[in-house]
Short mmCIF file of C-alpha atoms in Angstrom, two decimals:
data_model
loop_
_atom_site.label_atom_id
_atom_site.label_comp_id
_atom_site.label_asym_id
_atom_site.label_seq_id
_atom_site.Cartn_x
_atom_site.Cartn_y
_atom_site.Cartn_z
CA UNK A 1 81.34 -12.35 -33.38
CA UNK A 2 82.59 -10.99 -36.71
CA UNK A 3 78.44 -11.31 -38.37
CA UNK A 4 77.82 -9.29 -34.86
CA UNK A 5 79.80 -6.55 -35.67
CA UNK A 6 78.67 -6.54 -39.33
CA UNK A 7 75.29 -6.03 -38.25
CA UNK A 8 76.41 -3.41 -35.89
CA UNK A 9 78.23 -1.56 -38.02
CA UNK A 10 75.58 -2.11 -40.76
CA UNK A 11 72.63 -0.64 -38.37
CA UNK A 12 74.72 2.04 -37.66
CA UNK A 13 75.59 3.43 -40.84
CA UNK A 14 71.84 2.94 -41.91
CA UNK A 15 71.00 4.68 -38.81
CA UNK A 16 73.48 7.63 -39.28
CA UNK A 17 72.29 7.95 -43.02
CA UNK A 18 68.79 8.26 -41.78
CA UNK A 19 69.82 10.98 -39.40
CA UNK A 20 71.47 12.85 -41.60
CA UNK A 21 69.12 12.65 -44.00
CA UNK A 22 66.41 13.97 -41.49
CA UNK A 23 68.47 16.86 -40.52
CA UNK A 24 68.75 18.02 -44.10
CA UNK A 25 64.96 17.47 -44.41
CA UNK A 26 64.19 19.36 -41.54
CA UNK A 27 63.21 22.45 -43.38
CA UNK A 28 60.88 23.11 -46.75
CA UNK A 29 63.04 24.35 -49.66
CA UNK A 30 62.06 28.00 -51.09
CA UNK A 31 60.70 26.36 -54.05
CA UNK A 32 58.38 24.07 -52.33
CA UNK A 33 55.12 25.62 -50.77
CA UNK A 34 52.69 24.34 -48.39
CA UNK A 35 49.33 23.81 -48.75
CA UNK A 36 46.71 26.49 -47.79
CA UNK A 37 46.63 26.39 -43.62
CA UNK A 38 49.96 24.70 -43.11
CA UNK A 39 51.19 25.37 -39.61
CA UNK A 40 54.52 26.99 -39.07
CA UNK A 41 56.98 24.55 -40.69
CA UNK A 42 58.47 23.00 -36.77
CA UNK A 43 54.83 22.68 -35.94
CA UNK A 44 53.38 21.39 -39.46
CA UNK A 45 55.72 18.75 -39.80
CA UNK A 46 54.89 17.89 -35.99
CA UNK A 47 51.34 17.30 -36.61
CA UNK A 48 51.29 16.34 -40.14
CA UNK A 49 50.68 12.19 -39.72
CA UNK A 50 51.80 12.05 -43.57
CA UNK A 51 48.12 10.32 -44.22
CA UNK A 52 47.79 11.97 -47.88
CA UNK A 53 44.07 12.86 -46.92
CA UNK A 54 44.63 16.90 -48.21
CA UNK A 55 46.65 15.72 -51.46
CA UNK A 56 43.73 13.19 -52.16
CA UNK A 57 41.07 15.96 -51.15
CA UNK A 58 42.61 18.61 -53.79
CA UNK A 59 39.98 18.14 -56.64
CA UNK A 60 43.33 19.77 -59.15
CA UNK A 61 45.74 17.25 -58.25
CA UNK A 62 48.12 20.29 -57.77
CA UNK A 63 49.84 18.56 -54.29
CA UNK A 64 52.02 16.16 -54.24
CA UNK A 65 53.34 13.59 -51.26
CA UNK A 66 57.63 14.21 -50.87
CA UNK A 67 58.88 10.89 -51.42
CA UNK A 68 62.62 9.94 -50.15
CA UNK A 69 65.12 11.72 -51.17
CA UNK A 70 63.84 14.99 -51.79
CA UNK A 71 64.21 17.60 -49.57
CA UNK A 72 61.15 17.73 -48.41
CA UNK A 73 60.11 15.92 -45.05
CA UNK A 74 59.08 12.40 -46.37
CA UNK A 75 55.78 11.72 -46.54
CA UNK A 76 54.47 15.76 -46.52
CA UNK A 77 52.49 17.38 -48.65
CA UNK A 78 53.72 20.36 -51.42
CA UNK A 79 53.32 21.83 -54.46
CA UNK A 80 55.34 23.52 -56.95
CA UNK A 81 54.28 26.56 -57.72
CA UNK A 82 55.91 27.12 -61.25
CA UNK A 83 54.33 23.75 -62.10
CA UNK A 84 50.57 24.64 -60.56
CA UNK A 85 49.74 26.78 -58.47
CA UNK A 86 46.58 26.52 -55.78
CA UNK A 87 43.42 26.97 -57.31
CA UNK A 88 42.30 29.03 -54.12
CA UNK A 89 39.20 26.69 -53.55
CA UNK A 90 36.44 28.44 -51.55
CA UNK A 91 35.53 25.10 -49.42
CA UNK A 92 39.11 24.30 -48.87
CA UNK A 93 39.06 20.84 -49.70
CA UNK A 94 42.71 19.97 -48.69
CA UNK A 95 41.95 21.73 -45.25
CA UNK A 96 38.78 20.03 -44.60
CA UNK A 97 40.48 16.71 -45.21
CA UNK A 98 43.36 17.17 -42.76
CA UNK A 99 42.27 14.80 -39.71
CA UNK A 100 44.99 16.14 -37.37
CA UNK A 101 45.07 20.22 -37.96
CA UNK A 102 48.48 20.33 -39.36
CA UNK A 103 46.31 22.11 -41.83
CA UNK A 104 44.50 24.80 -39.81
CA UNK A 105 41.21 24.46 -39.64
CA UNK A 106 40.13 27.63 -38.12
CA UNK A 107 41.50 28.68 -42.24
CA UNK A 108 37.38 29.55 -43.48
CA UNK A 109 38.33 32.30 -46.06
CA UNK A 110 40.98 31.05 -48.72
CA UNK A 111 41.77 34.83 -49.08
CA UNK A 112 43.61 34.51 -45.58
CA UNK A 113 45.88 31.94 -46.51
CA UNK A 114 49.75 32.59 -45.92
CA UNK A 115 51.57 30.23 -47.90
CA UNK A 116 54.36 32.52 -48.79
CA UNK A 117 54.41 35.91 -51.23
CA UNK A 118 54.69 36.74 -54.51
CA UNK A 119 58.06 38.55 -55.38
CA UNK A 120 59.20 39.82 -58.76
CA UNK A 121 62.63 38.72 -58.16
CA UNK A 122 63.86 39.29 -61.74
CA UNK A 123 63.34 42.88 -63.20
CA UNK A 124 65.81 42.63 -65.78
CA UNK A 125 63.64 39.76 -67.26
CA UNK A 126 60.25 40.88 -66.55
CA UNK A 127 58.96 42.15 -69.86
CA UNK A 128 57.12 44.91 -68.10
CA UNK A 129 59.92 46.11 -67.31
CA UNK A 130 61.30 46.66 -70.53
CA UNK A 131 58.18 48.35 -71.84
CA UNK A 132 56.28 45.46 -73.00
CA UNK A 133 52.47 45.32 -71.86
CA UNK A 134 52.35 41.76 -70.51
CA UNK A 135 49.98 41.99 -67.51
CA UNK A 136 49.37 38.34 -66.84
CA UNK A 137 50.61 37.66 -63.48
CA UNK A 138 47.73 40.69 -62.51
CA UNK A 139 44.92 39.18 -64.55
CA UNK A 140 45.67 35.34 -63.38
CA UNK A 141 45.73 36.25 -59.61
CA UNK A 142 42.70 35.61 -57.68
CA UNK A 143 42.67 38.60 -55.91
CA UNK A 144 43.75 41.04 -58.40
CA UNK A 145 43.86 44.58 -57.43
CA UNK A 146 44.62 43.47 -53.96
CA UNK A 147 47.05 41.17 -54.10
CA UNK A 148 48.85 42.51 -57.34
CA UNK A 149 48.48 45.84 -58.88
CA UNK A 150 49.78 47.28 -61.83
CA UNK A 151 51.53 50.78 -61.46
CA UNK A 152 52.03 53.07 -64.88
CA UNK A 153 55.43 54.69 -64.87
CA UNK A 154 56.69 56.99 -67.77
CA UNK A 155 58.88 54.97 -70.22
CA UNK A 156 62.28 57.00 -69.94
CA UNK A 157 63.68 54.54 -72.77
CA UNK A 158 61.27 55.52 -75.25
CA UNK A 159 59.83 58.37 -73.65
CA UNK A 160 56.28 57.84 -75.14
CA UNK A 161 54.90 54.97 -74.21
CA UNK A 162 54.39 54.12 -70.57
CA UNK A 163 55.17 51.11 -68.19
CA UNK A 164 52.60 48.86 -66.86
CA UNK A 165 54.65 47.45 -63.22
CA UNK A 166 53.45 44.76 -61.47
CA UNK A 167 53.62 45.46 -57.88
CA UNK A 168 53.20 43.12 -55.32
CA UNK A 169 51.42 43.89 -51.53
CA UNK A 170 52.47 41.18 -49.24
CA UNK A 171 49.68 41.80 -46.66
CA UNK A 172 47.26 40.47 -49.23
CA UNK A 173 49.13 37.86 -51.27
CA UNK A 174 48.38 34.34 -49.94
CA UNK A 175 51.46 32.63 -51.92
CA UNK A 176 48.77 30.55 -54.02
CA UNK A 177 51.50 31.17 -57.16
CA UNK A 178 49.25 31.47 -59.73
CA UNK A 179 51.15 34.17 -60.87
CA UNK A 180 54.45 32.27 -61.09
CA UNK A 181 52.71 29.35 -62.78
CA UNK A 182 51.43 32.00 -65.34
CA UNK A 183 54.53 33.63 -65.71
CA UNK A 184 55.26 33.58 -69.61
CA UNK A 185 58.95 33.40 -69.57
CA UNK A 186 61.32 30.46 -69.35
CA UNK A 187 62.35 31.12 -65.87
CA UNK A 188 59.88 32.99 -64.01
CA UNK A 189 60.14 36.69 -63.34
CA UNK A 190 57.79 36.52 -60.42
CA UNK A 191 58.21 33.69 -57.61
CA UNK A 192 56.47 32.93 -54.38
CA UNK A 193 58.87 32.50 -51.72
CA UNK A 194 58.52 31.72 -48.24
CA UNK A 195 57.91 35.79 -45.99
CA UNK A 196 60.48 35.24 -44.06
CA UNK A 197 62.97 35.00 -47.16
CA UNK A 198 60.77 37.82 -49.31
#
């Protein structure tokens, strides 16, 4: 009786651990992106079968499988987007290779991915910003002079030289965070973040 109630109690505790665990799981974390296509994150992780197809189909290696104990649905692909971004393929590799359309299929033109939007979050840090000519989160993104423009401002600091500001349009950014990746400071200036937190 007393081995019974180990093993209960035993299951149990497992069982409540795994449930707990899967609650926490539940969503993506701001830092983690999907690949191009994803569905909406209830839906995605719905359909996704956790096969590793799109993560073996990505000719950069840039995804990666969550493994447990992240906070990242076991099993699902990501990427980090500070680490490498998405190449933008034009043949969608990752997409193609999904067998169960938790990567959307009907995705033909990389250019209308969503996988989240650029956001210069830190303006203090930006070097732009300060008067600096950087310019390389516009000349690393794909669609530059779409997706990221650069806007001259006068310099009131120095009062001759002018400001080159990155400036973000959300209606063409896909989220591919090549500009994050880029990003030449420690901690990135410019982040892709999920729309409905931008």
């Amino acid at each position: 009786m007393l081995s019974s109630l180990k093993t209960a109690t035993g299951a149990g505790l497992i069982g409540l651990g795994l449930g707990l665990y899967s609650q926490r799981a539940s969503s993506l974390p701001a830092w983690a992106r999907r690949p191009p296509g994803a569905l909406p994150e209830a839906d995605f992780d719905g359909a996704c079968i956790r096969c590793g197809l799109c993560v073996r189909g990505c000719p950069y290696e840039m995804l990666h499988l969550a493994r447990l104990g992240q906070e990242i649905p076991t099993g699902t692909p990501y990427f980090i987007a500070r680490q490498a971004g998405c190449e933008m393929c034009e043949d969608i590799p990752c997409v193609t290779a999904c067998p169960t359309n938790a990567l959307n299929h009907g995705l033909t033109d990389i250019n209308d991915a969503d996988m989240g939007v650029a956001v210069v979050i830190d303006q203090n840090a930006c070097i732009a910003f300060q008067g600096l000519r950087c310019e390389v989160c516009f000349n690393i993104c794909p669609i530059r002079g779409d997706a990221i423009t650069l806007t001259v401002q006068h310099n009131a600091r120095s009062g001759k030289h002018a400001l080159f500001i990155p400036v973000v349009h959300a209606e063409a950014c896909t989220g591919c965070g090549k500009c994050e990746e880029a990003c030449i400071l420690d901690e990135a200036a410019i982040k892709v973040l999920p729309r409905h937190l931008a």
